[in-house]
Short mmCIF file of C-alpha atoms in Angstrom, two decimals:
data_model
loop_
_atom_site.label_atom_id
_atom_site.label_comp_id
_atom_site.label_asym_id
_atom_site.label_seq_id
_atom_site.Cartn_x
_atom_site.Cartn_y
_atom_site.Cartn_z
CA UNK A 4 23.05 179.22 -63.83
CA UNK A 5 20.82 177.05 -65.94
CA UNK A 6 23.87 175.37 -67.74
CA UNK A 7 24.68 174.58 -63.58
CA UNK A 8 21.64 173.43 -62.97
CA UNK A 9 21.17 170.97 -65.64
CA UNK A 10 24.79 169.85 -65.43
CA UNK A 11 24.31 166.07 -64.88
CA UNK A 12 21.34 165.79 -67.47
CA UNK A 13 23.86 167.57 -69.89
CA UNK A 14 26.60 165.10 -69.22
CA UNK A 15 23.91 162.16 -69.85
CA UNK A 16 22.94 163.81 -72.67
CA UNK A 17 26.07 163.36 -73.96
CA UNK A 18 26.88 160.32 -73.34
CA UNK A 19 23.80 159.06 -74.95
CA UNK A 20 24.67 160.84 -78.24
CA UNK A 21 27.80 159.57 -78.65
CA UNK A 22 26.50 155.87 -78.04
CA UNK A 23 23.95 156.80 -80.23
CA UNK A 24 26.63 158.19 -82.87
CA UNK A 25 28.79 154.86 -82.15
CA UNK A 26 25.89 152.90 -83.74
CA UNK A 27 24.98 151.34 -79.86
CA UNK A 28 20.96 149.92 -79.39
CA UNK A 29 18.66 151.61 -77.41
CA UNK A 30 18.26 148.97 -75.07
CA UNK A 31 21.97 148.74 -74.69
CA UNK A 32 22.38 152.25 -73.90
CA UNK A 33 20.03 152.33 -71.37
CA UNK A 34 21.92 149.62 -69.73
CA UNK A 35 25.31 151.55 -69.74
CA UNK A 36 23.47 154.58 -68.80
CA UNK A 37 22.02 152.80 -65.38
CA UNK A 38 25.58 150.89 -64.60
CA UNK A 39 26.94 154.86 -64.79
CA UNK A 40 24.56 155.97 -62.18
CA UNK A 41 24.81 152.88 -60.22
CA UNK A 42 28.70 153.83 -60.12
CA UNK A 43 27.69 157.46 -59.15
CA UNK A 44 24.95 155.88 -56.58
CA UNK A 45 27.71 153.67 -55.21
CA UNK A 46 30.39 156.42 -55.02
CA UNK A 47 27.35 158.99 -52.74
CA UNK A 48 26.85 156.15 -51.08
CA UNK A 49 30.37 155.37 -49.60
CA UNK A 50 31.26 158.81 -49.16
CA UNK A 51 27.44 159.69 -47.54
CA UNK A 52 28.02 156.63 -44.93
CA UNK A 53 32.22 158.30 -43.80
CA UNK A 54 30.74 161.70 -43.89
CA UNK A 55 27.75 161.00 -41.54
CA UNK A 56 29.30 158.87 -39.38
CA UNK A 57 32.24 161.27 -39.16
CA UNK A 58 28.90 164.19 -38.10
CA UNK A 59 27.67 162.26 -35.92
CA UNK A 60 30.60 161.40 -33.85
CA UNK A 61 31.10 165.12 -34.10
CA UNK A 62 27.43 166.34 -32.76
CA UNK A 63 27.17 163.76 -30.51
CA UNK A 64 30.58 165.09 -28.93
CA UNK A 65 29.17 168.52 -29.24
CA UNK A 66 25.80 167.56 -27.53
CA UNK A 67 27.97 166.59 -24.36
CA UNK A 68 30.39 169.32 -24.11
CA UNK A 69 33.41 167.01 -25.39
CA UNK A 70 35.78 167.04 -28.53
CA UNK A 71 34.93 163.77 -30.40
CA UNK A 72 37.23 162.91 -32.97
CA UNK A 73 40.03 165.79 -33.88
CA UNK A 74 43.17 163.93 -34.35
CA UNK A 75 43.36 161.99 -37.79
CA UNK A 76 43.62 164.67 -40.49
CA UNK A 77 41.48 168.64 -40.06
CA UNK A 78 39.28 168.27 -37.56
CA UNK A 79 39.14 164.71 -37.69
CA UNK A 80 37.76 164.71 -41.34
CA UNK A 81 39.53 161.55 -41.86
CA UNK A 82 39.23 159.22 -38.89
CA UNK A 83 36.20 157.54 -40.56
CA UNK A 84 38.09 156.93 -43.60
CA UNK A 85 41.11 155.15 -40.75
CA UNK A 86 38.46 153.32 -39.22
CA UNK A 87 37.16 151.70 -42.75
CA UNK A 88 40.84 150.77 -43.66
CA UNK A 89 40.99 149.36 -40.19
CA UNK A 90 37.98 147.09 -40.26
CA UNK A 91 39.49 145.62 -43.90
CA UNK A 92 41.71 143.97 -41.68
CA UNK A 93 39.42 142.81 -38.53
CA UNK A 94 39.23 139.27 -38.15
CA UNK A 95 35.09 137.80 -39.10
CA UNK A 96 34.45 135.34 -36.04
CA UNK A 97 31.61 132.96 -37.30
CA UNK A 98 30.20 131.20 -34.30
CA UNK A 99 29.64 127.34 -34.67
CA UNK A 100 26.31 127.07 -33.57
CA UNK A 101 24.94 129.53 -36.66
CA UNK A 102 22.77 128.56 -39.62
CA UNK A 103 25.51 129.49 -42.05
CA UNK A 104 23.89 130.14 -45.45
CA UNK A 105 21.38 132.35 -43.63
CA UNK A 106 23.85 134.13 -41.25
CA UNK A 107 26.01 134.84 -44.36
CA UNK A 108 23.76 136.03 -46.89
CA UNK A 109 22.09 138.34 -44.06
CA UNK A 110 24.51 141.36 -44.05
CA UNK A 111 24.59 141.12 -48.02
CA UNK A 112 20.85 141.59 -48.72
CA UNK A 113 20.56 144.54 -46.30
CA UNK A 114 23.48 146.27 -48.10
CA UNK A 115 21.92 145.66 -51.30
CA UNK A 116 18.62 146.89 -50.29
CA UNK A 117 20.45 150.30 -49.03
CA UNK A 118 21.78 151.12 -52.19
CA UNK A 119 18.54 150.06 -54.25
CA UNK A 120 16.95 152.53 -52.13
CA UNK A 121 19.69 155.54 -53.13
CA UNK A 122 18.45 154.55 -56.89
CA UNK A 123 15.08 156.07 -55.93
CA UNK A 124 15.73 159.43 -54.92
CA UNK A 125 15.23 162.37 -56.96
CA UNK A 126 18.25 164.32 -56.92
CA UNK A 127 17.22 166.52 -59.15
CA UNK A 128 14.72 167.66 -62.01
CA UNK A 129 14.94 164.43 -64.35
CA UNK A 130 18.11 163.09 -61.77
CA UNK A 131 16.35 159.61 -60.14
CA UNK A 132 18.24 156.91 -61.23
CA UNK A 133 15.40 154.28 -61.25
CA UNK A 134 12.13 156.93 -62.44
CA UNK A 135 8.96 154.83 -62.10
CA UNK A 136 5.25 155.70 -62.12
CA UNK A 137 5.05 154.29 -58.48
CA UNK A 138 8.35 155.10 -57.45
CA UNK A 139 7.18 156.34 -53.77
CA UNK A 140 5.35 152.51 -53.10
CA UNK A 141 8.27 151.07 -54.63
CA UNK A 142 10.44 153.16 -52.37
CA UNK A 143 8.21 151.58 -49.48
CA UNK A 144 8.19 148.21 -50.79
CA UNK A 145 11.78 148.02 -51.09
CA UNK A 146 13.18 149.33 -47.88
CA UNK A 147 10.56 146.55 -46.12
CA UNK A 148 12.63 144.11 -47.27
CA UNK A 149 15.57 144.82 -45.11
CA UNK A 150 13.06 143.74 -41.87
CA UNK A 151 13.72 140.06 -43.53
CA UNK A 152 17.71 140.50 -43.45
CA UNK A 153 17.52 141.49 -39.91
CA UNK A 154 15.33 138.73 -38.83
CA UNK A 155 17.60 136.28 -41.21
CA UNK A 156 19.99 137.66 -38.89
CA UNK A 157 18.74 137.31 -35.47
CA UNK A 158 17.47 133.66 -36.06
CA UNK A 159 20.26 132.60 -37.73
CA UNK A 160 22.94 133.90 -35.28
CA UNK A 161 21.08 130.73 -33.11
CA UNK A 162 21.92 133.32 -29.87
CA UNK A 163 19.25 134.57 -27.70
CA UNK A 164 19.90 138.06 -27.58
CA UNK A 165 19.48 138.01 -31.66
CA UNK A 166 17.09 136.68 -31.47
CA UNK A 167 15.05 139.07 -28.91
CA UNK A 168 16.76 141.60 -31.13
CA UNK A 169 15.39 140.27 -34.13
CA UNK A 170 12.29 139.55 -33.17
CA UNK A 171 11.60 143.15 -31.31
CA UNK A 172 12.97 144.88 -35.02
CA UNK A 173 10.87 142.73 -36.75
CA UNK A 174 7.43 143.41 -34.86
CA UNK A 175 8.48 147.48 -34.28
CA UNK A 176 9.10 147.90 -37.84
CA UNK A 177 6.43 146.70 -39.30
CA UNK A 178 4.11 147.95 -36.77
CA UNK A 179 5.54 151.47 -37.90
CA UNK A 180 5.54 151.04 -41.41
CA UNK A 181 1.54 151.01 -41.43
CA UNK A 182 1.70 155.05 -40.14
CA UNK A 183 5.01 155.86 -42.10
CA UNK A 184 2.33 154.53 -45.25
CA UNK A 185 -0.47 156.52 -44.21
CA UNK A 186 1.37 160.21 -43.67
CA UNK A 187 2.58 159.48 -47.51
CA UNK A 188 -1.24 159.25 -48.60
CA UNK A 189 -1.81 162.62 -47.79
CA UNK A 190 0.90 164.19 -49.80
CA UNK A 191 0.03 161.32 -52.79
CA UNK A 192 -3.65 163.39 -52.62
CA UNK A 193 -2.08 166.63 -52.31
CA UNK A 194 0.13 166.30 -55.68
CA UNK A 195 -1.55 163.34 -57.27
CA UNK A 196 1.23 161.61 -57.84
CA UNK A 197 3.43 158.95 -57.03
CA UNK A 198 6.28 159.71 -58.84
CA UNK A 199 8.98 160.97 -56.20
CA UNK A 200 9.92 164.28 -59.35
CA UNK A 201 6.81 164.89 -59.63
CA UNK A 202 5.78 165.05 -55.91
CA UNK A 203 8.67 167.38 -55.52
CA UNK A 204 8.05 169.52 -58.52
CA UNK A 205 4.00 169.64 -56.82
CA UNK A 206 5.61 172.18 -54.29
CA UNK A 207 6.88 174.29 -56.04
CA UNK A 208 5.02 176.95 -54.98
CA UNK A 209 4.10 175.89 -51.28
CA UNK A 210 5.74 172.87 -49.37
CA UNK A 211 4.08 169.84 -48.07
CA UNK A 212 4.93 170.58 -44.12
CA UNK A 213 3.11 173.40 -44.54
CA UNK A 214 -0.45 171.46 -45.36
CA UNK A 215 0.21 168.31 -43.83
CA UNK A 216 1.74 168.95 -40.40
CA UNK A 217 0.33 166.10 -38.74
CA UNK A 218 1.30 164.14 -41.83
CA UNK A 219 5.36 165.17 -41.11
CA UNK A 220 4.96 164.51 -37.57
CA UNK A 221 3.63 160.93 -38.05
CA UNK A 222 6.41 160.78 -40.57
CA UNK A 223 9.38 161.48 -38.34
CA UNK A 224 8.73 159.46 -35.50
CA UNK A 225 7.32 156.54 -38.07
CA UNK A 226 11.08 157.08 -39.85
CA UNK A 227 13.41 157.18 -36.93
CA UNK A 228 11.02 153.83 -35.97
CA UNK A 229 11.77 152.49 -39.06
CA UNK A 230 15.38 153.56 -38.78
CA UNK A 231 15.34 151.68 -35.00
CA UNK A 232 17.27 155.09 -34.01
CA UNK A 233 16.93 156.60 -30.87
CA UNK A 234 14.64 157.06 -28.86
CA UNK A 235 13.74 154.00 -30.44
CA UNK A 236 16.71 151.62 -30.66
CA UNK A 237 15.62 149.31 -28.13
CA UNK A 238 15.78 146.46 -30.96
CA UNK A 239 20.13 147.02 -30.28
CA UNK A 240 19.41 147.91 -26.50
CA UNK A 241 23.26 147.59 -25.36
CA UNK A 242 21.81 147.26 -21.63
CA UNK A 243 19.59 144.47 -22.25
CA UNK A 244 20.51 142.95 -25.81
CA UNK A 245 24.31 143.63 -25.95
CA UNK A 246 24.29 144.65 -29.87
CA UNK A 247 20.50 142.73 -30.57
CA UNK A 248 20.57 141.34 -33.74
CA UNK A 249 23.82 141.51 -34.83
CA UNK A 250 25.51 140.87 -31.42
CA UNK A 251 27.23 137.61 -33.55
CA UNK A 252 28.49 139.56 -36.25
CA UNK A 253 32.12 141.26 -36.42
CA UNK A 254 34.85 142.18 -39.08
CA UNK A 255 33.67 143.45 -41.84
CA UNK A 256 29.64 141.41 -42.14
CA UNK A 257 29.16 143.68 -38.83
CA UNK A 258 30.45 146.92 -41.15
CA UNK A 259 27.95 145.88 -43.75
CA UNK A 260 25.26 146.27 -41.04
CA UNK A 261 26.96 149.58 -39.36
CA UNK A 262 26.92 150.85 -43.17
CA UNK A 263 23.02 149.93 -43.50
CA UNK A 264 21.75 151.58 -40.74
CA UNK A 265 23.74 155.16 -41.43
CA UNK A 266 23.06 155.23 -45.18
CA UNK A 267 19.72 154.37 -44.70
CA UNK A 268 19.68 157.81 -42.61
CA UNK A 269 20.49 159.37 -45.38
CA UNK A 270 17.53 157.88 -47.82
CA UNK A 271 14.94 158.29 -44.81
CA UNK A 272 15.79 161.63 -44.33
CA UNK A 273 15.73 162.00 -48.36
CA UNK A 274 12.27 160.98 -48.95
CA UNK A 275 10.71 163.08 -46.16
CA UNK A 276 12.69 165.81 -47.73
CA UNK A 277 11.19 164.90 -51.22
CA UNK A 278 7.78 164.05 -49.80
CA UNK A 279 7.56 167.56 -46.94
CA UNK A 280 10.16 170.35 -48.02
CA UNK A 281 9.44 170.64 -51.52
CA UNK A 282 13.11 168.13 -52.58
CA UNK A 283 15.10 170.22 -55.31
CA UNK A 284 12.57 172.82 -55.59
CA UNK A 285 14.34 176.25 -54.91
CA UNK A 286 15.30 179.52 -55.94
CA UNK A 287 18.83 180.24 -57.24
CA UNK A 288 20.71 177.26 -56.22
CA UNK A 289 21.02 174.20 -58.38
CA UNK A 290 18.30 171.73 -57.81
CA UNK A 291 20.90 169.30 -56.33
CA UNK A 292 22.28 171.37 -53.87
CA UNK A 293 18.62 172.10 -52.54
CA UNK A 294 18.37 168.74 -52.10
CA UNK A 295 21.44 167.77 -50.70
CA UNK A 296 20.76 170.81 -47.97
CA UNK A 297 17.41 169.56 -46.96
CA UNK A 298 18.40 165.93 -46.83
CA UNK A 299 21.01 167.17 -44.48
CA UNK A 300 18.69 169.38 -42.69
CA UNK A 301 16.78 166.26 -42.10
CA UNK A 302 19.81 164.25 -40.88
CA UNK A 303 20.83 166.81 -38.14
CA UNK A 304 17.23 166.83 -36.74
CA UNK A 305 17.44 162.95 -36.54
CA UNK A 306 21.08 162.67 -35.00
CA UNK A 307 19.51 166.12 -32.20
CA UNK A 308 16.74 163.91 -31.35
CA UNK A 309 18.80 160.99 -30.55
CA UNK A 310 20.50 163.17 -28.35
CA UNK A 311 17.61 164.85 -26.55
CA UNK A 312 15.62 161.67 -25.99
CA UNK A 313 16.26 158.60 -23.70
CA UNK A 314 15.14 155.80 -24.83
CA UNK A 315 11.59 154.64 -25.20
CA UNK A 316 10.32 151.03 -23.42
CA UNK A 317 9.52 148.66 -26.00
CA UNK A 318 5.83 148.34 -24.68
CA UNK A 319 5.00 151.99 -24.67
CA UNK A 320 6.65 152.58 -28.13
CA UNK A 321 4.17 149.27 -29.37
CA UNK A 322 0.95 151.59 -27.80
CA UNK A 323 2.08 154.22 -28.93
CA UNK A 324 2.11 153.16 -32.24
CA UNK A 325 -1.38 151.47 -32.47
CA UNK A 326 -3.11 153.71 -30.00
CA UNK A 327 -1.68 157.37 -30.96
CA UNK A 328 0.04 157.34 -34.50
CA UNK A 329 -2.37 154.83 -36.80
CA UNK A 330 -5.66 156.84 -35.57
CA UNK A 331 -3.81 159.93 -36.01
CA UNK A 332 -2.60 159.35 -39.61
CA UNK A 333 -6.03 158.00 -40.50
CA UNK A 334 -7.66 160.92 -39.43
CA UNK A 335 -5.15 162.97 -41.49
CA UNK A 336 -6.49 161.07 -44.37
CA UNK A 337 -10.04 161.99 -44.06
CA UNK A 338 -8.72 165.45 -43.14
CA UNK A 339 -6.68 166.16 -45.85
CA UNK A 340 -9.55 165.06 -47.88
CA UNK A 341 -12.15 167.06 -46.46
CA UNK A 342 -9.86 170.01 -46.61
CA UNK A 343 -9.19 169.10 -50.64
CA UNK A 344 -12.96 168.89 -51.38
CA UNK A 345 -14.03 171.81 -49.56
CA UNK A 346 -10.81 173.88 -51.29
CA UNK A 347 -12.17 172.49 -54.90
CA UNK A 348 -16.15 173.36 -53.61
CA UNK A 349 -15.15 176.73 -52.93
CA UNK A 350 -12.93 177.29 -56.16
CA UNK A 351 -15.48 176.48 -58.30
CA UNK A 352 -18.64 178.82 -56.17
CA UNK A 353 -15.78 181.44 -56.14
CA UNK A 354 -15.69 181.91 -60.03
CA UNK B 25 10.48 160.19 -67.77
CA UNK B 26 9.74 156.77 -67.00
CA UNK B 27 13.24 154.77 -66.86
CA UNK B 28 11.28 151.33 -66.23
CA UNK B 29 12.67 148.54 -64.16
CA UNK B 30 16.33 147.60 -66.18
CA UNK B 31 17.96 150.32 -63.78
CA UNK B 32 16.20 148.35 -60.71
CA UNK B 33 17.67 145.04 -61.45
CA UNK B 34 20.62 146.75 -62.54
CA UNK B 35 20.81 148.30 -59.03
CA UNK B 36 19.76 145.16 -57.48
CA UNK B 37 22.76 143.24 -58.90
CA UNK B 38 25.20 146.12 -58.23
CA UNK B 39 24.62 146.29 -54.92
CA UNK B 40 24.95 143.11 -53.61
CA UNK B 41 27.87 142.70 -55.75
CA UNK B 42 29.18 145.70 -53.94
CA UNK B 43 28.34 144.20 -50.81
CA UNK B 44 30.44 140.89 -51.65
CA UNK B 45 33.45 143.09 -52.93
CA UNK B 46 33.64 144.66 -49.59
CA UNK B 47 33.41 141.20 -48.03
CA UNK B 48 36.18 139.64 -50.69
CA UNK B 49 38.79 142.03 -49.37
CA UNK B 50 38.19 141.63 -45.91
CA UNK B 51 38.69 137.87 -46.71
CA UNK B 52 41.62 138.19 -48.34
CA UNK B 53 43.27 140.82 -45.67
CA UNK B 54 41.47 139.60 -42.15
CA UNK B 55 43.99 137.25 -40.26
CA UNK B 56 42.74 133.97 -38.93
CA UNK B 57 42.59 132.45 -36.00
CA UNK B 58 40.10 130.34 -35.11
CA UNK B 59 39.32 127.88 -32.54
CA UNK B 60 36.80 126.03 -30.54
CA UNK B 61 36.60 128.68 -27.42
CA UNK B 62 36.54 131.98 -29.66
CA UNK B 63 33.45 129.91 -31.79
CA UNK B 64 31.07 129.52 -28.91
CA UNK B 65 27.78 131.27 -28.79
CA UNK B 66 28.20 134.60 -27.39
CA UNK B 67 26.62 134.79 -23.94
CA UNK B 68 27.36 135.44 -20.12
CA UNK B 69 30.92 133.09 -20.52
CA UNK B 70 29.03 130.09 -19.91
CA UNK B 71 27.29 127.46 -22.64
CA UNK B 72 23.80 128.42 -23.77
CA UNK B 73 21.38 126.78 -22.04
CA UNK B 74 18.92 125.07 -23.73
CA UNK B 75 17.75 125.53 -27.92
CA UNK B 76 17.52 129.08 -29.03
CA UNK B 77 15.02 128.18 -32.06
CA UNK B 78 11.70 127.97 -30.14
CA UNK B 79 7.99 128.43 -30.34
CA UNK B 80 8.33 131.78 -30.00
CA UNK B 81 5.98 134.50 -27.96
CA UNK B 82 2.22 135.15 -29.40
CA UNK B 83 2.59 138.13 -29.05
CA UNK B 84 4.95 139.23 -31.97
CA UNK B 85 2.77 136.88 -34.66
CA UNK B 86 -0.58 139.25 -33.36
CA UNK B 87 1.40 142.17 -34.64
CA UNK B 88 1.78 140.77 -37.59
CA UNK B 89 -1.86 139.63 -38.11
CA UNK B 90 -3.06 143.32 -37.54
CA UNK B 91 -0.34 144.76 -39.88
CA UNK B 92 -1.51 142.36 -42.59
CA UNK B 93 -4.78 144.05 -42.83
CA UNK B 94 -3.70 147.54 -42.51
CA UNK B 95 -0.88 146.78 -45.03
CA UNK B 96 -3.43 145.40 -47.87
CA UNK B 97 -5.47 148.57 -46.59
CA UNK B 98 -2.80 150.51 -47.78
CA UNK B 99 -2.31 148.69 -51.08
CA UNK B 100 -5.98 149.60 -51.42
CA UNK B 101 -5.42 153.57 -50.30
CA UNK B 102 -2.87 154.76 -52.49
CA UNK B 103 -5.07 153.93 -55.83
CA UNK B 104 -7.59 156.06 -54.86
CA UNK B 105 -5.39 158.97 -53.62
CA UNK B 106 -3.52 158.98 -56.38
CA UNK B 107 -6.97 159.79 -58.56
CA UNK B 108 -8.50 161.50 -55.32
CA UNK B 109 -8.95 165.09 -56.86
CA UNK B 110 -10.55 163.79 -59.96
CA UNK B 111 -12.84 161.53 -58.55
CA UNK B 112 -16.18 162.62 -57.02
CA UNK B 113 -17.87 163.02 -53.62
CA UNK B 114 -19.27 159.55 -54.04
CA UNK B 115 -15.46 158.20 -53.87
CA UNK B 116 -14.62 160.13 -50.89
CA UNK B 117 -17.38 158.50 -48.92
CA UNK B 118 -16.85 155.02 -49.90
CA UNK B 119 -13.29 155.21 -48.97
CA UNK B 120 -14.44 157.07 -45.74
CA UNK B 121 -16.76 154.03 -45.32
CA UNK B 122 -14.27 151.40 -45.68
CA UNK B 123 -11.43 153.18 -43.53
CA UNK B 124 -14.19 153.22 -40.78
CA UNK B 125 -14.65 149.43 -41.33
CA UNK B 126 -10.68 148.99 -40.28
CA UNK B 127 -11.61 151.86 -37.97
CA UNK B 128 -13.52 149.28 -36.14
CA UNK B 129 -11.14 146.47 -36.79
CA UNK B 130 -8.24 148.31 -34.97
CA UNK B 131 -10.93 149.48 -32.28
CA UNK B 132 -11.77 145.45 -31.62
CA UNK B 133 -8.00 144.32 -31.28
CA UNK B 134 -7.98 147.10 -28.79
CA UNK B 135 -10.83 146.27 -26.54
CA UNK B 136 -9.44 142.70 -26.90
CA UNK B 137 -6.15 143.91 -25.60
CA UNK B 138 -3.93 142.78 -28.88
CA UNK B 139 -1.67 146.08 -28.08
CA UNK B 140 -0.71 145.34 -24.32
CA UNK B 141 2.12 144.14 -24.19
CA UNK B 142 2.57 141.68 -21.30
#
């Protein structure tokens, strides 16, 4: 069971040594090792983004009492994988009127930002690909940046409903980011930590969710904000916006996007795994798995509440935001530490 | 434990190398035919009227005024979790001291009406 568990660091481990044995630098090694994971990453990655789009096609046609995909391959287990090959061969129309540099490199940042993110997450005990110190403000830091490829791509697409699109992701995003932040400060002061392993090796007697509800509340609707999924996806309104900020984009710089948004689902759902339900902490199972499981746990409850919500009117999701979810997560802060210093207070009277 | 930032850049790179891979095989397989008509600006079937880049509504760039502050006050917050448990009462009540101070800075773009959106 161990020998299961420990699998991947085993197979590092050996890899290592036999650089190592081939008379390879240190430095050098380390580079090989992190172009292996990055492979790895990138292989998750690709098969994450057919598998959840190939689920949510799936739930979505179970939520409305129809079949969804069933005809390519066992229950339709392949018509993501047809629709890729197909979009190889779509035509990209560029309009004339675009800033070109800008409307080009657009799709390309937010697909590199995506898989930066993957690099983050703690698969494992000992399995995040980039392990730092901070790694849960890097984690933030990072995925912030794809709010600049989205509004590279709504002003550069020089089209109004980008624009609009653009500018509404833009100004719901980072108004959400400021409560997505503040939940996480709860469960930094809870483990004292930053360091995504560590947080999740913290719980391993009692999960997060359990002492910071308010904290995983904030956190989901902050996250499917962040996501711009539904309820909140007025920033791609099809009524209003047509597609918002990628309404110019088709072939395969409109797949980048499409890619984007579901892995990101993924790494969203990841972190408030890692950061609420205790990450690969778990009995029996290999620490992956347990991961894995609750990531997907997470996923379903964001594709159900897509399904169960209409959506939200950009104005009331903007109050809501400032008026409900920032004084909320604050006063989790000074909760959480109240809570902390009258736990250690009583600890210390108790002995 | 600490891998440093060589798999970060290495990631970085990868990625958007990725990213142009995908795009380099659509260019070499996508069919083309282009045109004046199919390379207009995407709109109701008729010309855009008027400039799309514009001065553009107030009310986004107020947004992003507010979330500067509370950003930085974030920078400043997760420091002094991270050490919460070690550190004193005294800590506890300057940080409950300056969150009231932004306390009172979201409570005046309030009264001022900053979140209605109009």
């Amino acid at each position: 069971m161990q020998t299961l568990n420990d699998l991947f660091l085993i197979v590092s481990g050996l890899l290592r040594g036999a650089m190592g044995s081939w008379g390879f630098a240190p430095g050098l090694t380390d580079a090989i090792m992190a172009l292996v994971s990055f492979v790895a990453i990138a292989a998750l990655v690709t098969v994450n983004i057919i598998v959840i789009l190939w689920v949510d096609r799936r739930f979505a046609a179970f939520f409305q009492e129809r079949l969804g995909p069933n005809r390519v391959g066992p229950f339709g287990l392949l018509q993501s994988i047809n629709d890729a090959v197909k979009l190889i061969g779509k035509e990209s129309i560029m309009p004339a009127a675009v800033d070109k540099r800008v409307y080009k490199f657009a799709p390309v940042l937010i697909f590199t930002v995506t898989i930066v993110l993957y690099g983050f997450l703690p698969y494992g005990k000992g399995l995040a690909p980039i392990d730092m110190g901070a790694g849960l403000l890097f984690f933030v830091a990072v995925s912030s940046t794809s709010t600049i490829a989205i509004l590279m791509a709504g002003w550069g697409s020089n089209n109004k409903y980008s624009l609009l699109g653009g500018m509404r992701t833009v100004a719901q995003v980072i108004s959400y980011e400021i409560p997505l932040a503040f939940s996480m400060i709860g469960v930094v002061m809870l483990s004292g930590s930053m360091n995504l392993g560590s947080i999740s090796a913290a719980q391993h007697t009692l999960w997060n969710i359990i002492l910071q509800p308010i904290a995983f509340f904030v956190f989901i609707v902050a996250s499917l904000a962040e996501l711009t999924r539904s309820p909140f996806d007025m920033t791609e309104a099809e009524q209003e916006l047509i597609a918002g900020y990628h309404t110019e984009y088709s072939g395969m710089r409109f797949a980048l996007f499409f890619m984007a948004e579901y892995a990101n689902l993924f790494s969203v759902a990841a972190l408030g795994a890692t950061l609420f339900l205790g990450g690969w902490e778990g009995p029996l199972l290999p620490g992956y798995l347990w991961f894995i499981g609750k990531t997907w746990a997470m996923v379903l409850v964001i594709l159900w509440l897509r399904w169960s919500f209409p959506r939200a009117r950009v104005d009331k999701m903007m109050k809501f935001n400032w008026k409900v979810l920032i004084p909320l997560s604050i006063a989790n802060i000074l909760l959480t530490g109240v809570g902390i210093k009258l736990y250690q207070y009583f600890s210390t009277v108790g002995r | 434990m600490s891998t440093g930032y060589l798999p970060l850049v290495i990631f970085a790179a990868g990625g958007m190398l990725f990213a142009l891979v995908v795009l380099a095989t659509n260019w070499l397989f996508r069919p083309r035919h282009g045109g004046r008509e199919k390379e207009r600006t995407y709109e109701c079937g008729l010309d855009t009227e008027g400039q799309t880049w514009i001065q553009f509504k107030i009310g986004y760039y107020l947004y992003a005024l507010v979330f500067v502050v509370f950003d930085v006050e974030t920078v400043f917050l997760f420091p002094w979790a991270l050490t919460f448990k070690a550190s004193g009462m005294v800590s506890f009540a300057e940080m409950a001291i300056f969150i009231a101070v932004l306390a009172m800075g979201i409570w005046y773009a309030w009264r001022k009406g900053a979140f209605e959106w109009n």
